[in-house]
Coordinates of C-alpha atoms in Angstrom, one line a residue:
C242 CA 15.9 14.2 -42.9
G243 CA 12.3 15.4 -42.8
P244 CA 10.1 15.9 -39.7
G245 CA 8.2 12.6 -40.3
L246 CA 11.4 10.5 -40.3
L247 CA 12.8 12.4 -37.3
A248 CA 9.6 11.8 -35.4
H249 CA 9.7 8.1 -36.3
V250 CA 13.3 7.7 -35.0
V251 CA 12.6 9.5 -31.8
L252 CA 9.4 7.6 -31.1
A253 CA 11.0 4.3 -31.9
K254 CA 13.7 5.0 -29.3
Y255 CA 11.6 6.7 -26.5
L256 CA 8.2 5.1 -26.8
Q257 CA 8.9 1.8 -28.5
H258 CA 12.1 1.5 -26.5
L259 CA 14.3 0.4 -29.3
P260 CA 18.1 0.9 -29.1
L261 CA 19.3 2.9 -32.1
Y262 CA 21.1 -0.1 -33.7
R263 CA 17.6 -1.7 -34.0
V264 CA 16.2 1.5 -35.5
Q265 CA 19.1 1.4 -37.9
Q266 CA 18.3 -2.2 -38.9
E267 CA 14.6 -1.4 -39.4
I268 CA 15.4 1.5 -41.8
A269 CA 17.9 -0.7 -43.6
R270 CA 15.1 -3.0 -44.5
F271 CA 13.8 -0.2 -46.8
G272 CA 17.1 -0.1 -48.6
V273 CA 18.4 3.0 -46.7
E274 CA 21.7 2.8 -44.9
I275 CA 22.0 5.3 -42.0
T276 CA 24.8 5.1 -39.4
R277 CA 24.0 5.0 -35.7
T278 CA 26.1 8.2 -35.3
T279 CA 23.8 10.0 -37.7
L280 CA 20.7 8.7 -35.9
A281 CA 22.2 9.9 -32.6
D282 CA 22.8 13.3 -34.1
W283 CA 19.2 13.4 -35.3
V284 CA 18.0 12.6 -31.8
A285 CA 20.2 15.4 -30.4
A286 CA 18.9 17.8 -33.0
T287 CA 15.3 16.9 -32.1
A288 CA 16.0 17.5 -28.4
T289 CA 17.5 20.9 -29.2
A290 CA 14.5 21.9 -31.3
L291 CA 12.1 20.9 -28.6
E292 CA 14.0 22.5 -25.7
P293 CA 12.0 25.8 -25.8
L294 CA 8.8 23.9 -25.4
Y295 CA 10.4 22.0 -22.5
H296 CA 11.1 25.3 -20.7
L297 CA 7.5 26.4 -21.2
V298 CA 6.1 23.2 -19.6
R299 CA 8.6 23.6 -16.8
D300 CA 7.7 27.2 -16.1
D301 CA 4.0 26.4 -16.1
L302 CA 4.5 23.6 -13.6
M303 CA 6.7 25.8 -11.3
A304 CA 4.2 28.6 -11.4
G305 CA 1.5 26.3 -9.9
S306 CA 0.9 25.4 -6.3
Y307 CA 0.8 21.6 -6.4
L308 CA 3.3 19.1 -7.9
Q309 CA 4.0 15.4 -7.6
V310 CA 7.7 14.4 -7.6
D311 CA 9.5 11.1 -8.1
G312 CA 12.7 9.7 -9.5
T313 CA 14.2 6.7 -11.2
P314 CA 17.8 5.6 -11.7
V315 CA 19.3 5.2 -15.1
Q316 CA 22.7 3.8 -16.1
V317 CA 25.1 6.2 -17.8
M318 CA 28.4 5.6 -19.7
D319 CA 30.6 8.0 -17.8
P320 CA 34.2 8.4 -19.0
E321 CA 35.2 9.2 -15.4
V322 CA 34.0 5.8 -14.3
K323 CA 36.3 3.2 -15.8
G324 CA 35.1 -0.3 -16.7
R325 CA 31.4 0.1 -15.7
T326 CA 28.4 2.4 -16.0
A327 CA 27.6 5.1 -13.5
T328 CA 24.2 5.6 -12.0
G329 CA 22.4 8.8 -13.0
W330 CA 18.8 9.9 -12.1
L331 CA 15.8 11.0 -14.0
W332 CA 13.8 13.2 -11.6
V333 CA 10.1 13.7 -12.6
Y334 CA 7.9 16.6 -11.7
A335 CA 4.2 16.5 -12.8
R336 CA 0.8 18.1 -12.1
P337 CA -2.2 15.7 -12.2
G338 CA -4.0 16.5 -15.4
G339 CA -1.1 18.7 -16.6
G340 CA 2.4 18.6 -17.9
V341 CA 5.4 16.4 -17.0
I342 CA 9.0 17.4 -16.7
F343 CA 12.0 15.0 -16.5
D344 CA 15.3 16.4 -15.2
F345 CA 18.5 14.4 -15.6
Q346 CA 21.0 14.5 -12.7
K347 CA 24.2 12.6 -12.1
G348 CA 23.1 11.7 -8.6
R349 CA 20.2 11.4 -6.1
G350 CA 21.3 14.4 -4.0
R351 CA 19.5 17.6 -3.3
D352 CA 21.2 19.7 -6.1
G353 CA 18.7 18.7 -8.8
P354 CA 15.5 19.2 -6.8
D355 CA 16.8 22.4 -5.2
Q356 CA 17.5 23.9 -8.6
M357 CA 14.2 22.7 -10.2
L358 CA 12.0 23.8 -7.3
K359 CA 13.7 27.1 -6.5
S360 CA 10.9 29.1 -8.1
F361 CA 8.1 26.7 -6.8
A362 CA 6.1 27.5 -3.7
G363 CA 3.3 25.3 -2.5
T364 CA 2.6 21.6 -1.9
F365 CA 4.5 18.7 -3.4
Q366 CA 3.6 15.1 -3.1
S367 CA 6.2 12.3 -2.8
D368 CA 7.3 9.1 -1.2
G369 CA 9.1 9.1 2.1
Y370 CA 12.7 9.5 0.8
G371 CA 14.5 11.6 3.3
L372 CA 15.5 14.3 0.8
Y373 CA 11.9 15.4 0.4
E374 CA 11.5 15.7 4.1
S375 CA 14.6 17.8 4.3
L376 CA 13.3 20.1 1.5
E377 CA 10.2 20.7 3.6
R378 CA 12.1 21.4 6.7
D379 CA 14.5 23.8 5.1
R380 CA 11.9 25.9 3.2
S381 CA 8.9 27.5 4.8
D382 CA 7.2 27.9 1.4
L383 CA 7.1 24.1 0.8
R384 CA 4.7 21.6 2.2
R385 CA 4.7 17.9 1.6
V386 CA 1.9 15.4 1.1
A387 CA 2.9 11.7 1.4
C388 CA 1.8 8.8 -0.8
W389 CA -0.6 6.1 0.5
A390 CA 0.5 3.7 -2.3
H391 CA 4.0 3.5 -0.9
A392 CA 2.7 2.9 2.6
R393 CA 0.3 0.2 1.4
R394 CA 3.0 -1.5 -0.7
K395 CA 5.1 -2.0 2.4
F396 CA 2.3 -4.0 4.0
H397 CA 1.9 -6.1 0.8
E398 CA 5.6 -6.9 1.0
A399 CA 5.1 -8.0 4.7
I400 CA 2.4 -10.6 3.8
P401 CA 4.9 -13.5 3.5
D402 CA 6.2 -12.7 7.0
D403 CA 2.9 -11.9 8.8
G404 CA 0.0 -12.5 6.5
P405 CA -3.0 -12.0 8.9
R406 CA -1.9 -8.7 10.4
S407 CA -0.6 -7.3 7.1
R408 CA -3.8 -8.2 5.2
G409 CA -5.8 -6.7 8.1
I410 CA -4.1 -3.4 7.7
I411 CA -4.4 -3.5 3.9
A412 CA -8.1 -4.1 4.3
M413 CA -8.3 -1.0 6.5
I414 CA -6.6 1.1 3.8
A415 CA -8.8 -0.2 1.0
P416 CA -11.9 1.9 1.9
L417 CA -9.8 5.1 1.5
Y418 CA -9.3 4.0 -2.1
G419 CA -13.0 3.2 -2.4
I420 CA -13.7 6.9 -1.7
E421 CA -11.3 7.9 -4.5
K422 CA -13.0 5.5 -6.9
V423 CA -16.4 7.1 -6.3
A424 CA -15.0 10.6 -6.7
R425 CA -13.2 9.5 -10.0
E426 CA -16.2 7.7 -11.5
S427 CA -18.5 10.6 -10.5
S428 CA -16.1 13.2 -12.1
L429 CA -16.3 15.3 -8.9
S430 CA -14.8 18.8 -8.8
P431 CA -11.9 19.3 -6.4
E432 CA -14.3 20.9 -3.9
A433 CA -16.8 18.1 -4.1
R434 CA -14.0 15.5 -3.8
K435 CA -12.7 17.2 -0.6
D436 CA -16.2 17.2 0.9
L437 CA -16.7 13.5 0.1
R438 CA -13.3 12.6 1.6
N439 CA -14.0 14.5 4.8
Q440 CA -17.4 12.9 5.2
H441 CA -16.0 9.4 5.4
A442 CA -12.2 9.2 5.6
P443 CA -11.4 10.8 9.0
A444 CA -13.1 7.9 10.9
M445 CA -11.4 5.3 8.7
L446 CA -8.0 7.0 9.3
E447 CA -8.6 7.1 13.0
R448 CA -9.3 3.4 13.2
L449 CA -6.3 2.6 11.1
H450 CA -4.1 4.8 13.3
R451 CA -5.3 3.1 16.5
R452 CA -4.5 -0.3 15.0
L453 CA -1.0 0.8 13.9
L454 CA -0.3 2.2 17.4
E455 CA -1.5 -1.2 18.9
L456 CA 1.0 -3.0 16.7
N457 CA 3.8 -0.4 16.9
P458 CA 7.0 -2.4 17.6
A459 CA 8.2 0.5 19.7
R460 CA 5.4 -0.2 22.2
V461 CA 6.3 -2.5 25.1
G462 CA 4.4 -5.8 24.6
S463 CA 3.8 -5.3 20.9
P464 CA 3.5 -8.7 19.0
V465 CA 5.5 -7.3 16.1
L466 CA 9.3 -7.3 16.0
P467 CA 11.0 -4.0 15.1
K468 CA 13.1 -5.4 12.3
S469 CA 10.4 -7.6 10.7
P470 CA 8.9 -6.5 7.4
L471 CA 5.6 -5.7 9.2
G472 CA 7.5 -3.7 11.9
K473 CA 9.3 -1.7 9.2
A474 CA 6.0 -1.0 7.4
I475 CA 4.3 0.2 10.6
R476 CA 7.2 2.4 11.5
Y477 CA 7.3 3.9 8.0
T478 CA 3.5 4.6 8.0
L479 CA 3.5 6.1 11.5
G480 CA 6.5 8.2 10.7
Q481 CA 4.7 9.6 7.6
W482 CA 1.3 9.9 9.2
E483 CA 1.1 13.7 9.4
A484 CA 2.0 14.0 5.7
L485 CA -0.2 11.0 4.7
V486 CA -3.4 12.6 6.0
R487 CA -2.8 16.0 4.3
Y488 CA -4.4 14.8 1.1
L489 CA -7.7 15.5 2.9
E490 CA -6.9 19.3 2.9
D491 CA -7.5 19.9 -0.8
G492 CA -9.5 18.1 -3.4
R493 CA -6.7 18.7 -6.0
Y494 CA -4.3 16.5 -4.0
E495 CA -4.2 12.8 -5.0
I496 CA -4.2 10.0 -2.4
D497 CA -0.9 8.7 -3.9
T498 CA 1.8 9.4 -6.5
N499 CA 0.7 6.7 -8.9
L500 CA 0.1 9.3 -11.7
V501 CA 3.7 10.5 -11.6
E502 CA 4.9 6.9 -11.4
N503 CA 2.9 6.1 -14.5
A504 CA 4.8 9.0 -16.2
I505 CA 8.1 7.3 -15.3
R506 CA 7.1 3.9 -16.7
P507 CA 8.1 4.4 -20.3
S508 CA 11.7 5.4 -19.2
C509 CA 11.8 2.3 -17.0
V510 CA 10.8 0.0 -19.9
G511 CA 13.2 1.8 -22.2
K512 CA 16.2 1.5 -20.0
R513 CA 15.8 -2.3 -20.0
N514 CA 16.2 -2.3 -23.7
W515 CA 18.7 0.5 -24.5
L516 CA 20.4 -0.2 -21.2
F517 CA 22.2 3.1 -20.6
I518 CA 22.6 6.7 -21.7
G519 CA 25.7 7.0 -23.8
H520 CA 27.2 10.0 -21.9
P521 CA 26.2 12.2 -19.0
D522 CA 26.0 15.2 -21.3
A523 CA 23.3 13.3 -23.3
G524 CA 21.0 12.9 -20.3
W525 CA 19.3 16.2 -20.9
R526 CA 18.2 15.0 -24.4
S527 CA 16.3 12.1 -22.8
A528 CA 14.8 14.4 -20.3
V529 CA 13.6 16.9 -22.9
I530 CA 12.1 14.2 -25.2
Y531 CA 10.5 12.1 -22.5
S532 CA 9.0 15.3 -20.9
L533 CA 7.2 16.3 -24.1
L534 CA 6.2 12.9 -25.3
I535 CA 4.7 11.9 -21.9
T536 CA 3.0 15.3 -21.7
A537 CA 1.5 14.7 -25.1
R538 CA 0.2 11.3 -24.0
R539 CA -1.4 13.0 -20.9
Y540 CA -3.4 15.2 -23.2
R541 CA -4.5 12.2 -25.2
L542 CA -2.6 13.2 -28.4
D543 CA -1.2 10.9 -31.0
P544 CA 2.5 11.4 -30.3
A545 CA 3.5 10.8 -33.9
A546 CA 1.0 13.3 -35.2
W547 CA 2.0 15.9 -32.6
L548 CA 5.7 15.5 -32.9
S549 CA 5.8 15.5 -36.7
D550 CA 3.7 18.6 -36.9
V551 CA 5.8 20.4 -34.2
L552 CA 9.1 19.6 -35.9
R553 CA 7.6 20.9 -39.1
R554 CA 6.4 24.2 -37.6
I555 CA 8.9 25.0 -34.9
P556 CA 11.7 26.3 -37.1
T557 CA 9.5 29.3 -38.2
C558 CA 7.9 29.8 -34.8
T559 CA 8.3 33.1 -32.9
Q560 CA 8.4 33.4 -29.1
A561 CA 4.8 34.7 -29.3
N562 CA 3.3 31.7 -31.0
L563 CA 5.5 29.0 -29.6
P564 CA 2.9 28.2 -26.9
E565 CA 0.5 27.0 -29.7
L566 CA 2.7 24.0 -30.1
L567 CA 2.5 22.8 -26.4
P568 CA 0.5 19.6 -26.1
G569 CA -2.2 21.3 -24.1
N570 CA -2.8 23.9 -26.8
W571 CA -1.9 22.1 -30.0
K572 CA -4.2 21.8 -32.9
P573 CA -3.1 20.3 -36.2
K574 CA -2.4 22.9 -38.8
A575 CA -5.0 23.0 -41.6
A576 CA -3.6 21.9 -44.9

């Protein structure tokens, strides 16, 4: 199997979201019979070949001072779980404008993030899942920025229950995103983006905070019930408030984690088609391949051209010139 065919099989599975039996059928239309076991072996071999690049991307992310973190469940055929699939997790770590790392774990506990972040010191951005807050509490070298998209989403979900109040709060959040749009369209530097935010956002945030305190279901006389969707959205946002406003401290910080959620999207589409990972031991393969393909996309590369070229060149690479194959450094080799 040459690098072009290897790249075709891997891209079909991980970016076109085809299960291997459909890749097998596609190749068979050209008169070539390849078993699914062989295709799976090719995918495993590709992941093994790419693993050194995966470690370089990971080390670069962990050497920085700002990360976004998220996770998504994935079904796994676990021989220890009889009669049904088990739930594993793909954790995702990314730097806006930089690389992406997927990390497969059998659960959603702290073991995975603890291991991945053990060499990282700085600021990470996440939703309000309690594990992230516990990481910040337990390590003095970590600081967390929360995600405004998660807060806003909860008020959208509350609209069917209490439309006027929910829409009113969403309307107060919207100008914060208006500032981000101006910064993005003007291609502002991080320093200029921080200045723009701090000229306008503090007053908006103060008004929003006052409104949330007025509606806080914990306040005597509040018109909002504690267990209502709006009540839960208000409690969530107030509980995250200190971390939510931290994005003002540094122009590198995003207002939300949408960029890392976008990195997750191909795996979410894929698992609806290929349904599950065949074995827990195969989870790392998906993590390695997704990491490098999504990183290549972030650098606006053609994944097929990049992957074919890398698979052609990596067998003869030395440790010294391996970084040349990273998506951020890659240039097609002249014929």
